[in-house]
Amino acid sequence: MTVPLDPAAARSVVRVRVRFGETDLMGVVHHSSYLAFMEVARIEWLRRRGITYAAMAEHGVHLPVVELSLKYKAPARFDEEIDVEITLVEVGAVSVRFDYRIVRAVDGTVCTEGMTRLACVDSRGLHRISEEMAAVIRRAEGR
Amino acid sequence: MTVPLDPAAARSVVRVRVRFGETDLMGVVHHSSYLAFMEVARIEWLRRRGITYAAMAEHGVHLPVVELSLKYKAPARFDEEIDVEITLVEVGAVSVRFDYRIVRAVDGTVCTEGMTRLACVDSRGLHRISEEMAAVIRRAEGR
Amino acid sequence: MTVPLDPAAARSVVRVRVRFGETDLMGVVHHSSYLAFMEVARIEWLRRRGITYAAMAEHGVHLPVVELSLKYKAPARFDEEIDVEITLVEVGAVSVRFDYRIVRAVDGTVCTEGMTRLACVDSRGLHRISEEMAAVIRRAEGR
Amino acid sequence: MTVPLDPAAARSVVRVRVRFGETDLMGVVHHSSYLAFMEVARIEWLRRRGITYAAMAEHGVHLPVVELSLKYKAPARFDEEIDVEITLVEVGAVSVRFDYRIVRAVDGTVCTEGMTRLACVDSRGLHRISEEMAAVIRRAEGR
């Protein structure tokens, strides 16, 4: 079952700057680098709601990516500032889905749009998302 | 317009071995590393049909990823041999689509399934795939 | 010939946060990830002195790493904030050298110490560092 | 104490092919990618002497890089085949040192020369290299 979410609360914007090593010989950001930007944004999205992924991981709970799709619209370039607009769009029993829009900060050009579904797992397998956790991730960011 | 393809000719299997640096603190292959495996497989798929991507790139023609989707089924681990089964499934006017199944060589467990769409571009923008090129990529691999 | 440098002016501290994908199955930051942190710090070191590496690169001038050494003292972990202390220690005719100390922000533990020598090159080969450029990089950071 | 080594037995050559994502906007292999090549070569060096690093790691024994130095002589490019010449040059009580020469397979041009020192560790700290292990790594490669 998916739970209705408050779109405003569910959204954060996380800024990253493109590193030199994230480019390739086409002179633009390599397509795999966007996965790193999205991952940074997810961790930060959780932090702003009071959840430290590192602490979760120490307790053996992880959120691996189980599904991923991306459309590349325009290239991002070295040293550009990039805004990852990340929105929680679904909270299931054992998974969550985030949608992303990655834009150039300077002019708002959309570089990439996509989604990831993350399973909640522990050492034994799928890990039910608790009511408490679900309540927390429905909160707006605290800063 | 999409062109019918010979499924047997359109498929190659490319083996890679998981590197240490491709894992993460969950102890398994990081989800972004599969993009590298798929990229290696595409380059090799072309090579086996007589096309050297590096030579194309020197002439300013590239095949950037414009769409990507992946489902993660089972983890791959450090040092495992992985078979990337890659199949050309569509040849359009200015893009091609490959499908992938990434399996553990030792037991055939499916780790990941996915697709990428690649645009054909040159320095001015989209680059029409020539009849000649289309004929070449419809060939079976030569080794 | 090496030029004396003002140690205080020559030093900047650049903070980064460890990404999930920068760890490996040992559960700590992979040794190659420190090179990314050092690269981020160099670009930022230049920016704080008014030099945009991306603009230099567009003019065909680059600063590739030609020598690198690192000692690993203590592991850094996922999600930790890391301070890269970077100091310009030498300005030669066609190369510069930076030294680094990478410490955990929370307690100052030294994770890594090292150096990189960078050549100044353009499309024809080594590129003499101009008096103007040398003057700029001897400045203290502007923010 | 360092133990004399048979130079011929101590050396292996491991071939890798440069991936697209290992290049950067200078159009050549990014300096950090060589660390991946050297890591691949170390794992393979051990395998050819009967040691599976993955099995060691499952028993909690690791060989993290504790010291690293590299000189970059010439660029390697996308899709080139690269030979990593790796030689064990020192076996200490709790560490080993490998030296590397990375050359372009096609013409033997030296791209990079360097060394890594690896500590032997387990979950409690430094792990003494057993006589048995030391004997194994003094062997020549088996294939």
PDB file of C-alpha atoms in Angstrom, chain C residues 14-93:
ATOM      1  CA  VAL C  14      38.301  22.473   2.269  1.00  0.00           C
ATOM      2  CA  ARG C  15      35.584  20.345   3.820  1.00  0.00           C
ATOM      3  CA  VAL C  16      33.997  17.374   2.078  1.00  0.00           C
ATOM      4  CA  ARG C  17      31.601  14.720   3.296  1.00  0.00           C
ATOM      5  CA  VAL C  18      32.294  11.050   2.554  1.00  0.00           C
ATOM      6  CA  ARG C  19      29.822   9.559   0.068  1.00  0.00           C
ATOM      7  CA  PHE C  20      28.412   6.051   0.307  1.00  0.00           C
ATOM      8  CA  GLY C  21      29.930   5.034  -3.017  1.00  0.00           C
ATOM      9  CA  GLU C  22      33.379   6.125  -1.804  1.00  0.00           C
ATOM     10  CA  THR C  23      33.533   3.274   0.696  1.00  0.00           C
ATOM     11  CA  ASP C  24      34.483  -0.336  -0.004  1.00  0.00           C
ATOM     12  CA  LEU C  25      33.780  -3.721   1.508  1.00  0.00           C
ATOM     13  CA  MET C  26      36.234  -3.007   4.342  1.00  0.00           C
ATOM     14  CA  GLY C  27      33.558  -0.528   5.452  1.00  0.00           C
ATOM     15  CA  VAL C  28      35.861   2.472   5.161  1.00  0.00           C
ATOM     16  CA  VAL C  29      36.806   5.002   2.496  1.00  0.00           C
ATOM     17  CA  HIS C  30      38.523   3.306  -0.444  1.00  0.00           C
ATOM     18  CA  HIS C  31      42.109   4.498  -0.819  1.00  0.00           C
ATOM     19  CA  SER C  32      41.451   5.946  -4.275  1.00  0.00           C
ATOM     20  CA  SER C  33      38.662   8.197  -2.977  1.00  0.00           C
ATOM     21  CA  TYR C  34      41.198  10.442  -1.238  1.00  0.00           C
ATOM     22  CA  LEU C  35      42.444  11.488  -4.681  1.00  0.00           C
ATOM     23  CA  ALA C  36      38.981  12.862  -5.399  1.00  0.00           C
ATOM     24  CA  PHE C  37      39.009  14.772  -2.088  1.00  0.00           C
ATOM     25  CA  MET C  38      42.428  16.234  -2.901  1.00  0.00           C
ATOM     26  CA  GLU C  39      41.271  17.216  -6.388  1.00  0.00           C
ATOM     27  CA  VAL C  40      38.191  18.954  -4.989  1.00  0.00           C
ATOM     28  CA  ALA C  41      40.466  20.801  -2.559  1.00  0.00           C
ATOM     29  CA  ARG C  42      42.860  21.959  -5.315  1.00  0.00           C
ATOM     30  CA  ILE C  43      40.050  23.344  -7.461  1.00  0.00           C
ATOM     31  CA  GLU C  44      38.619  25.138  -4.434  1.00  0.00           C
ATOM     32  CA  TRP C  45      42.070  26.401  -3.359  1.00  0.00           C
ATOM     33  CA  LEU C  46      42.416  28.041  -6.781  1.00  0.00           C
ATOM     34  CA  ARG C  47      38.864  29.418  -6.732  1.00  0.00           C
ATOM     35  CA  ARG C  48      39.474  31.139  -3.393  1.00  0.00           C
ATOM     36  CA  ARG C  49      42.378  32.946  -5.065  1.00  0.00           C
ATOM     37  CA  GLY C  50      40.315  34.009  -8.050  1.00  0.00           C
ATOM     38  CA  ILE C  51      41.278  31.250 -10.471  1.00  0.00           C
ATOM     39  CA  THR C  52      38.527  29.173 -12.059  1.00  0.00           C
ATOM     40  CA  TYR C  53      40.076  25.922 -13.223  1.00  0.00           C
ATOM     41  CA  ALA C  54      37.169  25.359 -15.614  1.00  0.00           C
ATOM     42  CA  ALA C  55      37.941  28.667 -17.368  1.00  0.00           C
ATOM     43  CA  MET C  56      41.632  27.742 -17.610  1.00  0.00           C
ATOM     44  CA  ALA C  57      40.645  24.383 -19.078  1.00  0.00           C
ATOM     45  CA  GLU C  58      38.445  26.069 -21.684  1.00  0.00           C
ATOM     46  CA  HIS C  59      41.560  27.967 -22.779  1.00  0.00           C
ATOM     47  CA  GLY C  60      43.374  24.657 -23.127  1.00  0.00           C
ATOM     48  CA  VAL C  61      45.567  25.033 -20.043  1.00  0.00           C
ATOM     49  CA  HIS C  62      45.511  22.126 -17.609  1.00  0.00           C
ATOM     50  CA  LEU C  63      47.257  21.080 -14.423  1.00  0.00           C
ATOM     51  CA  PRO C  64      47.547  17.290 -14.648  1.00  0.00           C
ATOM     52  CA  VAL C  65      48.963  15.369 -11.702  1.00  0.00           C
ATOM     53  CA  VAL C  66      52.477  14.208 -12.566  1.00  0.00           C
ATOM     54  CA  GLU C  67      53.541  12.958  -9.157  1.00  0.00           C
ATOM     55  CA  LEU C  68      51.571  11.757  -6.190  1.00  0.00           C
ATOM     56  CA  SER C  69      52.360  10.247  -2.825  1.00  0.00           C
ATOM     57  CA  LEU C  70      50.143   9.393   0.090  1.00  0.00           C
ATOM     58  CA  LYS C  71      50.430   7.833   3.523  1.00  0.00           C
ATOM     59  CA  TYR C  72      47.282   6.390   5.046  1.00  0.00           C
ATOM     60  CA  LYS C  73      47.219   6.781   8.838  1.00  0.00           C
ATOM     61  CA  ALA C  74      43.629   6.113   9.898  1.00  0.00           C
ATOM     62  CA  PRO C  75      40.451   5.225   8.032  1.00  0.00           C
ATOM     63  CA  ALA C  76      37.718   7.711   7.273  1.00  0.00           C
ATOM     64  CA  ARG C  77      34.166   6.421   7.252  1.00  0.00           C
ATOM     65  CA  PHE C  78      30.929   6.946   5.378  1.00  0.00           C
ATOM     66  CA  ASP C  79      29.184  10.253   6.028  1.00  0.00           C
ATOM     67  CA  GLU C  80      32.044  11.725   8.064  1.00  0.00           C
ATOM     68  CA  GLU C  81      33.047  15.278   7.391  1.00  0.00           C
ATOM     69  CA  ILE C  82      36.638  15.494   6.293  1.00  0.00           C
ATOM     70  CA  ASP C  83      38.867  18.550   6.219  1.00  0.00           C
ATOM     71  CA  VAL C  84      41.446  18.635   3.469  1.00  0.00           C
ATOM     72  CA  GLU C  85      44.244  20.950   4.594  1.00  0.00           C
ATOM     73  CA  ILE C  86      46.009  21.901   1.394  1.00  0.00           C
ATOM     74  CA  THR C  87      49.162  24.006   1.140  1.00  0.00           C
ATOM     75  CA  LEU C  88      51.023  25.239  -1.906  1.00  0.00           C
ATOM     76  CA  VAL C  89      54.658  24.476  -1.096  1.00  0.00           C
ATOM     77  CA  GLU C  90      56.453  25.068  -4.379  1.00  0.00           C
ATOM     78  CA  VAL C  91      56.010  27.105  -7.548  1.00  0.00           C
ATOM     79  CA  GLY C  92      58.401  26.063 -10.286  1.00  0.00           C
ATOM     80  CA  ALA C  93      58.731  27.223 -13.888  1.00  0.00           C
TER      81      ALA C  93
END
